[in-house]
XYZ file of C-alpha atoms in Angstrom:
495
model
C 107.580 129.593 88.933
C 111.015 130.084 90.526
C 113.807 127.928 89.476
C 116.032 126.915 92.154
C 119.601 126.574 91.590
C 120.635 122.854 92.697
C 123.192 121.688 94.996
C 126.727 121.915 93.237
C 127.521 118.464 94.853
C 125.683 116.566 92.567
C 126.876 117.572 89.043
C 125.489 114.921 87.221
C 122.081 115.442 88.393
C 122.392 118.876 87.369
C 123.258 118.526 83.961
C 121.229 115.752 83.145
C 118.044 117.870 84.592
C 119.235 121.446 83.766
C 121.830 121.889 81.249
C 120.269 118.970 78.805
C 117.005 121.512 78.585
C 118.676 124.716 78.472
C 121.624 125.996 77.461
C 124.023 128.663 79.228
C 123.163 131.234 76.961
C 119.118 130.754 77.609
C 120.389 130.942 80.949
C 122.702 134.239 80.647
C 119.449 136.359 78.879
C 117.200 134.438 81.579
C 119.389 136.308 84.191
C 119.714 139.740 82.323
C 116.242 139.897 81.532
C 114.833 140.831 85.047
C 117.207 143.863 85.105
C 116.704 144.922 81.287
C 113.144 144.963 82.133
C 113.804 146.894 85.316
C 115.867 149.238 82.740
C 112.488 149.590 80.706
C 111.128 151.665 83.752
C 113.923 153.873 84.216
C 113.087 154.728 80.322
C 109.910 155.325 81.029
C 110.597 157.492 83.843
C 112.631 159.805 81.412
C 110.128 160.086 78.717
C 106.804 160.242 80.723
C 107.286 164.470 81.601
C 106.669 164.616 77.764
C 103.803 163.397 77.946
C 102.473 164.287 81.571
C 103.282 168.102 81.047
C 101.499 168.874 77.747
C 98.581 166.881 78.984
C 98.478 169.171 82.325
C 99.017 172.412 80.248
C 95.640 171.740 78.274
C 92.708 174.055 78.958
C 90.630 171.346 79.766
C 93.129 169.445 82.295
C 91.691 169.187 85.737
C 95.114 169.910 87.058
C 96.927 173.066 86.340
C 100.439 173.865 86.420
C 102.929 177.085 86.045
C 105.344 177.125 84.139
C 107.911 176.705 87.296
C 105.702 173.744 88.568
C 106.344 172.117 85.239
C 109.991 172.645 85.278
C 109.817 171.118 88.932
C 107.764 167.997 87.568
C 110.129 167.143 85.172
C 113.411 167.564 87.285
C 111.720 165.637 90.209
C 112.659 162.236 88.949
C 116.873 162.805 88.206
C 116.195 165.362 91.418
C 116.885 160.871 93.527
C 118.435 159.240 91.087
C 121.749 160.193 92.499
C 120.974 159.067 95.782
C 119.228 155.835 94.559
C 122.725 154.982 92.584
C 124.531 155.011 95.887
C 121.611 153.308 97.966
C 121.653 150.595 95.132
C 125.441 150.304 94.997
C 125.461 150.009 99.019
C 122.060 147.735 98.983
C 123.825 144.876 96.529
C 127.060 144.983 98.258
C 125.200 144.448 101.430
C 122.588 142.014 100.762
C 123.214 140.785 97.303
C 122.822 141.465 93.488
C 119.451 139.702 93.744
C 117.848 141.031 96.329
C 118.639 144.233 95.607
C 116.978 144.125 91.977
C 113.620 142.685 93.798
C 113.291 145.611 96.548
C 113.874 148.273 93.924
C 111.119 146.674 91.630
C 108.649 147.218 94.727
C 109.788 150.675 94.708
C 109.276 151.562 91.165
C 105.958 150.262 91.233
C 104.935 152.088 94.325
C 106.484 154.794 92.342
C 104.213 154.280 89.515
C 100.953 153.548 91.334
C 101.309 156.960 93.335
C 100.997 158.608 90.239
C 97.958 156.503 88.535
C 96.439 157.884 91.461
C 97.524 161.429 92.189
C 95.112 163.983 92.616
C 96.870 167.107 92.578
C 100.778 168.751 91.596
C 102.107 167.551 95.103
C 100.725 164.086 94.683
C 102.678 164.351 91.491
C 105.897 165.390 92.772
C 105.951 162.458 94.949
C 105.326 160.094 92.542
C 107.758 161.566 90.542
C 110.668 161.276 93.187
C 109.973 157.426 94.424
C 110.161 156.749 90.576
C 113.191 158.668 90.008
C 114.638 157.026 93.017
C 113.959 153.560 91.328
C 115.971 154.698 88.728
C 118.620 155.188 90.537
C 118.402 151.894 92.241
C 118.254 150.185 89.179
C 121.215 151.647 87.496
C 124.513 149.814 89.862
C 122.885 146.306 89.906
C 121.536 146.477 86.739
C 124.841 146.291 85.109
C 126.697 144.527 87.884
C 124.697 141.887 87.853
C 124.778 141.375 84.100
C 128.636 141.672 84.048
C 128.849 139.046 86.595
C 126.372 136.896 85.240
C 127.318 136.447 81.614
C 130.107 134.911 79.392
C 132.448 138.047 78.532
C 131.625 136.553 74.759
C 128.287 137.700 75.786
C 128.280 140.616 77.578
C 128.810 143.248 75.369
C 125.351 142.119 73.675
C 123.581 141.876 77.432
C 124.742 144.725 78.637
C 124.057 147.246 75.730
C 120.561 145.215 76.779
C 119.922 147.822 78.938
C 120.277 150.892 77.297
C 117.838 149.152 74.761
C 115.512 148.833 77.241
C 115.519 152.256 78.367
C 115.058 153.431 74.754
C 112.341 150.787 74.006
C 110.564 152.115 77.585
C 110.806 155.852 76.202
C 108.978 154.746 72.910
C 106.456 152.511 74.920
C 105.471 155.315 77.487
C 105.377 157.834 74.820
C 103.026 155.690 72.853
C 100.824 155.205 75.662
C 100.715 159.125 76.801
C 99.514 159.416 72.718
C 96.175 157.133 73.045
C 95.540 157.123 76.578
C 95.625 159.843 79.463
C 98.942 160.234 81.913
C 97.413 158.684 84.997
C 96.346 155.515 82.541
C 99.901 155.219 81.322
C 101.350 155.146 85.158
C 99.139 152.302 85.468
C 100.546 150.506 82.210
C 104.062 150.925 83.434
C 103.860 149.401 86.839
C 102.639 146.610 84.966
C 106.519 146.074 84.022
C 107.372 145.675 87.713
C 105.648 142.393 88.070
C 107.435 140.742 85.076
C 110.435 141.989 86.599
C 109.929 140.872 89.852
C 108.993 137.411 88.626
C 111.865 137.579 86.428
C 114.775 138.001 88.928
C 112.964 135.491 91.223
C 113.961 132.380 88.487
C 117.428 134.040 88.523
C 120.483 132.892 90.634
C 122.522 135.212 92.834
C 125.993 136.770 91.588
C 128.649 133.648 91.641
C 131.012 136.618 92.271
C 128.597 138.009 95.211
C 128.411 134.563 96.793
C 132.448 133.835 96.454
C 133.615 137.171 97.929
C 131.169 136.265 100.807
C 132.609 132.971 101.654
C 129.775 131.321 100.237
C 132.010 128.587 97.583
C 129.066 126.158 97.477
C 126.614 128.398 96.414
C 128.918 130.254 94.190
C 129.814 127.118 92.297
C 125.893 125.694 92.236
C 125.569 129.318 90.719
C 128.088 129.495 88.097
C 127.453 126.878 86.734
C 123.710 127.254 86.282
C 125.028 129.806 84.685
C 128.035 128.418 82.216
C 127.297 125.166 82.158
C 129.144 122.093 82.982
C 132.134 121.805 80.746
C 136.091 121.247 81.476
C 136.545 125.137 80.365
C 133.880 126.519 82.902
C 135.318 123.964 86.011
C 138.651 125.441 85.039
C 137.423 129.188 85.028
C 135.378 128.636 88.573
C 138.953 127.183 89.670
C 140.566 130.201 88.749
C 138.053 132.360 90.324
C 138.570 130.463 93.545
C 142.312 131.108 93.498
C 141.766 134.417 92.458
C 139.593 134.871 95.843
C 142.041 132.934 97.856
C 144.756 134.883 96.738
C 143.068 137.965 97.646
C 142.214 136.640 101.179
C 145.983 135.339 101.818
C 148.937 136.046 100.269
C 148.123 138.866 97.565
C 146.323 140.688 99.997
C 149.675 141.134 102.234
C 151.670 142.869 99.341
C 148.996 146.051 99.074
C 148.083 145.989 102.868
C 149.001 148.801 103.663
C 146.912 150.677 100.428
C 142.735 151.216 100.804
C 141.254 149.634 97.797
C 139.858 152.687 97.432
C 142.643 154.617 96.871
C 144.529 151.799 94.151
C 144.964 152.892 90.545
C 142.405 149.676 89.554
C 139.563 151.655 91.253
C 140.784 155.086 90.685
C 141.644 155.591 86.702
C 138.377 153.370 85.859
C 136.013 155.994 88.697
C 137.958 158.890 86.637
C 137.323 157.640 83.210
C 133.375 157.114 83.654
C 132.901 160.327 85.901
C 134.156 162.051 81.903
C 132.084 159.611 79.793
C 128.720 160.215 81.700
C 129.662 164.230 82.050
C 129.956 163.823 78.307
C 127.061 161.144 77.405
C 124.296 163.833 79.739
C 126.159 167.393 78.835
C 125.846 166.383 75.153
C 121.862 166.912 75.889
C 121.017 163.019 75.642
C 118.030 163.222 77.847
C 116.533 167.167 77.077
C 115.155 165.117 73.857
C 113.775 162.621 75.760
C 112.391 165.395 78.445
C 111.446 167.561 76.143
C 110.480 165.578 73.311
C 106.986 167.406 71.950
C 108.116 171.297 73.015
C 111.242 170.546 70.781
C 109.552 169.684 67.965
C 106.829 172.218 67.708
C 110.076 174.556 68.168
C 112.412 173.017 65.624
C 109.205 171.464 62.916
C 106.782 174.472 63.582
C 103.097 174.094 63.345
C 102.966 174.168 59.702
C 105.368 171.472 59.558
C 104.790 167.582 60.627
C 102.473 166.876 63.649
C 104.597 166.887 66.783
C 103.353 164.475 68.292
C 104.374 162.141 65.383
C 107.707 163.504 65.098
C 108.136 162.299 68.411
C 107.474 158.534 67.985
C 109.762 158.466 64.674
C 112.372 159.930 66.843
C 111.551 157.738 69.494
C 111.958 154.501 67.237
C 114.891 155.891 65.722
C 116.052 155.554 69.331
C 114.944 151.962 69.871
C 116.234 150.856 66.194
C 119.546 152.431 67.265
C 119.927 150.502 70.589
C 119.384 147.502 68.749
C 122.091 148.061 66.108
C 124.608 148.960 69.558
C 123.663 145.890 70.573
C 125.038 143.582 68.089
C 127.851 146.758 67.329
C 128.708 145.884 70.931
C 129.507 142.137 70.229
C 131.520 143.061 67.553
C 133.034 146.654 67.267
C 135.836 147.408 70.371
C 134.167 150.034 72.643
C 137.712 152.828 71.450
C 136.399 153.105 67.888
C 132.499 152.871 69.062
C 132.925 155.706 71.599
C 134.840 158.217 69.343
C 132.486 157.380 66.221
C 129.540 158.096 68.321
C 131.360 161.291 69.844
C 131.874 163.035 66.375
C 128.850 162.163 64.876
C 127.199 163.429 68.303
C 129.061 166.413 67.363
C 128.646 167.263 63.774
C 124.823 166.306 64.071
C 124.234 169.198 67.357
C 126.724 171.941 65.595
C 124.990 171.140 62.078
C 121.227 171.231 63.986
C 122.362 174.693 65.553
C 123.503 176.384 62.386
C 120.345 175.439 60.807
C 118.521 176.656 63.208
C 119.879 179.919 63.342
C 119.563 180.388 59.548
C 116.222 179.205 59.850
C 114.899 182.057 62.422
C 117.325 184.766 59.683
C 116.374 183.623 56.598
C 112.868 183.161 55.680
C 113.467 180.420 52.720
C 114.861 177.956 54.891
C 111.381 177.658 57.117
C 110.363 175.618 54.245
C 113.105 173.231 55.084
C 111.923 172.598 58.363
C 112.000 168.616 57.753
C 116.291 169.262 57.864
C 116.028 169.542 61.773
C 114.037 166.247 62.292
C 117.076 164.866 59.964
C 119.412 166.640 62.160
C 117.782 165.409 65.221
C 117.357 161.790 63.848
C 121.172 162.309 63.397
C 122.076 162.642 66.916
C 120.175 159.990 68.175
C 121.373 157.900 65.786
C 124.951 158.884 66.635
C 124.249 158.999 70.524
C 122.667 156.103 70.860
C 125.694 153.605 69.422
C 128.103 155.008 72.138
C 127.668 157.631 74.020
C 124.433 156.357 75.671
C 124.779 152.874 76.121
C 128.635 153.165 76.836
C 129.530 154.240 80.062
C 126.992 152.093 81.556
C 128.155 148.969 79.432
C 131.375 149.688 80.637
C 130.322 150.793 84.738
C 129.846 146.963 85.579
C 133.187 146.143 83.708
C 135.628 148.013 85.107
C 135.426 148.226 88.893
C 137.342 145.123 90.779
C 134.753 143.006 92.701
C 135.804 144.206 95.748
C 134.226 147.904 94.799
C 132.155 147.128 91.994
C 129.536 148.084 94.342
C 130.456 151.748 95.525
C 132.269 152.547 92.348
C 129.235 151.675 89.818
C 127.104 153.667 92.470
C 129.076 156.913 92.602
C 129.524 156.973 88.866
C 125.968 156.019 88.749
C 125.458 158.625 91.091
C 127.583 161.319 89.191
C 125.755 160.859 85.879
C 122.134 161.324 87.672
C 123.903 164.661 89.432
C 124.829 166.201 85.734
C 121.323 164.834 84.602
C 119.393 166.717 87.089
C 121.592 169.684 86.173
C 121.194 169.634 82.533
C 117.201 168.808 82.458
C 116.536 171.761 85.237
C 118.284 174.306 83.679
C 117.663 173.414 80.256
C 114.701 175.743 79.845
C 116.794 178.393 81.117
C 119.300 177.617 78.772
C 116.681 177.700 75.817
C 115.577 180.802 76.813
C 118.915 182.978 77.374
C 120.393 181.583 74.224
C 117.850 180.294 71.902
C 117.442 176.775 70.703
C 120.193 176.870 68.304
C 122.862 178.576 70.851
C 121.666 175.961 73.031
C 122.459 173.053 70.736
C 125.505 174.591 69.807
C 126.829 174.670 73.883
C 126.300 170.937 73.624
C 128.008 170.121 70.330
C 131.047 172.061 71.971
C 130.942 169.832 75.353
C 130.498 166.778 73.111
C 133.423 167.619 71.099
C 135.412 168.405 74.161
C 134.526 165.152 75.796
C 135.201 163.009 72.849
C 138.646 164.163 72.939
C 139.312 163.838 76.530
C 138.209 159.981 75.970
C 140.192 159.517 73.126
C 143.083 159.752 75.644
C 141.879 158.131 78.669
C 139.063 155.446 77.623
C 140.633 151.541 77.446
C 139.267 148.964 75.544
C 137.133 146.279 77.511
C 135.689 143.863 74.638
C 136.466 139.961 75.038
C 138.611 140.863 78.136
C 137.576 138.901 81.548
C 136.443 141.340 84.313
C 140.221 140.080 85.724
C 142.085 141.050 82.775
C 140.485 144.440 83.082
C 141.008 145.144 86.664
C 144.937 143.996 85.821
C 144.884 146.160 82.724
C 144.394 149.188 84.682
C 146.451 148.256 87.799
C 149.372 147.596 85.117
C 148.503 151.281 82.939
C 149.719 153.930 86.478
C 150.012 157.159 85.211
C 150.400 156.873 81.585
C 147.540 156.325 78.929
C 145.899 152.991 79.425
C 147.781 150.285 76.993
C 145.425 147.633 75.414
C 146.638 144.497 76.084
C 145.639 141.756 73.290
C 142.435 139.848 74.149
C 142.408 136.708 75.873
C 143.221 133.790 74.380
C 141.683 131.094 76.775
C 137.864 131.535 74.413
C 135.469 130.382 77.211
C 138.190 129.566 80.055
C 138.004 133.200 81.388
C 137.560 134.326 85.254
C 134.977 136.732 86.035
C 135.640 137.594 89.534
């Protein structure tokens, strides 16, 4: 059932009928929970080529593949994603945070029932690219919409939502790829697209959307469905109506002359994510997740455990680990998060590559093949508190509303291009220089990036999306200062 938002003219209606039954925060995760459950399906996107390929290269599969068709069936999907990232980031700008989500959950279930009915490899391929171009769609609004919708108390927690849900989607495909065949588990997963859809219908639009459109009524009937009806939230909607006035009169006279896409607000935060997603996808985050059961019958070895089980304990190490950076999230600054995460990333790849290497040299340590699922475990462990759910935390943080849109898209965009990159020629890569050299390339780019964000990455936790757009208009040239966190508890401005 869809629950309108009432008219802001009539507040005591409102909160006698609205806010007595639920509370902001039921409302908040009511809004975020259409586009974590969108977020599911981009996970299962990433981790259904581990199941699809091994299940094609079986004798008795009715469809059979090369080896270069396979590699082509798992790039396929990140082959969109970069175009879907700047599609979504255009489609929300355009016609809203809302309607956005609901035309992209059409088009991942499209996606998905292509493939529960494919009957040969190009019939494949195209399911493959519609649901890769979901992915892409989903990945701007996703985290726009949660930014804008939540109390910055809250949004650490409901963003890192997201990267959850892509974790818990990886598990949830790869558990249905184990009991039941690929086109089955295509079915299953458009499933998701309904709830979705249903979802983001009982959700408001953006209150920042609808004020940068003119729309104040709507904005305000919005917000405070959202925050409730308290003298702190009717003194934060007040200051995100001056803030919007001021950037329609005055305010706007002083930087006329200056595109908004050329001020230092949009440019150091477009800089700082373009490094963090090079970093999160060049550190090999998603070849597990792609490659999930040929990597552990390379690392385990048959005489070791059953891949296939490996797999799912990796897998809910994943999920266990997005739940910990959730709650890390609400209460650990993203600085010390991100550079934790970066040297265990590293230490974990460099440490899984020397063992590697001594394992193929030395014949006594094949009887320690249980250290690489350790090592493994390791990384995603270490990934998954920062590096993963990070930069796209932080991608619906740090634009200004006025190119939240197109800046969350192209970085969006970005992080798709470098995943495309890594997955396609990650086979190559295993082949020129072995598993372990392989591992080893991407302990050296994690190290490298870590560094790079140690100098440029600002901290965003408890800050308004205001005081982080002033934060970097304020930093220039020099290394982003960290101003201390607001003060005001709940009176904050979100526009």
């Amino acid at each position: 059932m869809v629950i309108k938002t009432p008219p802001a003219t009539d507040d005591a209606f409102i909160e006698s009928n609205v806010a007595k039954r639920f509370s902001p925060l039921a409302r908040q995760v009511l809004a975020a929970s259409g586009p974590i459950v969108s977020s599911a399906a981009a996970g299962m996107t990433n981790g259904f080529s581990a199941i699809l390929l091994p299940q094609l290269q079986q004798p008795d599969s009715k469809h059979t593949i090369t080896e270069d068709q396979a590699s082509w069936i798992a790039s396929m999907a990140p082959l969109p994603m970069a175009l879907g990232c700047i599609l979504g980031g255009l489609l929300m700008e355009r016609c809203g945070r809302k309607p956005a989500h609901l035309l992209l959950n059409v088009c991942f279930a499209v996606g998905w029932c292509v493939l529960s009915t494919a009957s040969g490899y190009p019939q494949i391929l195209i399911g493959r690219f519609i649901t890769g171009l979901s992915c892409g769609l989903v990945g701007p609004p996703a985290s726009v919409y949660i930014a804008e919708t939540s109390d910055p108390r809250y949004r650490g927690i409901l963003l890192a939502g997201v990267t959850f849900a892509v974790s818990g989607g990886i598990l949830l495909v790869h558990l249905f790829g184990t009991f039941f065949r690929w086109q089955t588990a295509a079915l299953l997963c458009s499933m998701f697209m309904i709830v979705a859809y249903l979802l983001m219908l009982a959700s408001p639009e953006s209150p920042a959307w609808l004020l940068a459109r003119g729309a104040r009524g709507e904005a305000e009937s919005s917000f405070r469905w959202l925050r409730g009806f308290d003298p702190a939230s009717r003194r934060e909607f007040d200051a995100m109506v001056a803030r919007s006035e001021g950037k329609n009169g005055g305010d706007a006279n002083t930087e006329a002359d200056t595109s908004v896409y050329r001020r230092r607000e949009f440019l150091m935060p477009l800089a700082t994510l373009l490094v963090f997603f090079a970093t999160m996808q060049f550190s090999g985050v998603n070849i597990v997740a792609f490659y999930s059961i040929a990597l552990m019958r390379t690392t385990i070895g048959s005489d070791g455990l059953n891949e296939y089980l490996a797999m799912l304990i990796v897998d809910l190490v994943r999920v266990v680990t997005s739940l910990v950076a959730c709650v890390l999230l609400r209460s650990v600054g993203r600085r010390p998060l991100a550079m934790a995460s970066g040297v265990g990333t590293t230490v974990s790849l460099i440490g899984l590559a020397i063992f590697l290497y001594f394992q193929t040299s030395i014949p006594l340590y094949r009887n320690y093949s249980w250290l690489a699922l350790v090592f493994l475990i390791g990384y995603v462990v270490f990934v998954g508190i920062g590096l993963f759910p990070l930069p796209w935390c932080m991608a619906g943080e740090v634009f200004p509303v006025a190119t939240r849109g197109l800046g969350s898209g192209l970085t969006a965009g970005f992080n798709f291009v470098c995943f495309f990159a890594v997955i396609k020629t990650g086979p190559t890569l295993f082949a020129t220089v072995g598993i372990n050299g392989t591992f080893l390339v991407y302990g050296v780019i994690a190290l490298l990036g870590t560094l790079l964000l140690y100098v440029i990455l600002p901290e965003t936790r408890n800050r308004t999306l205001q005081e982080i757009e002033e934060q970097f208009r304020r930093a220039g040239r020099s290394k982003v200062k960290e101003p201390p966190p607001s003060e005001s508890g709940p009176i904050s401005t979100i526009a």
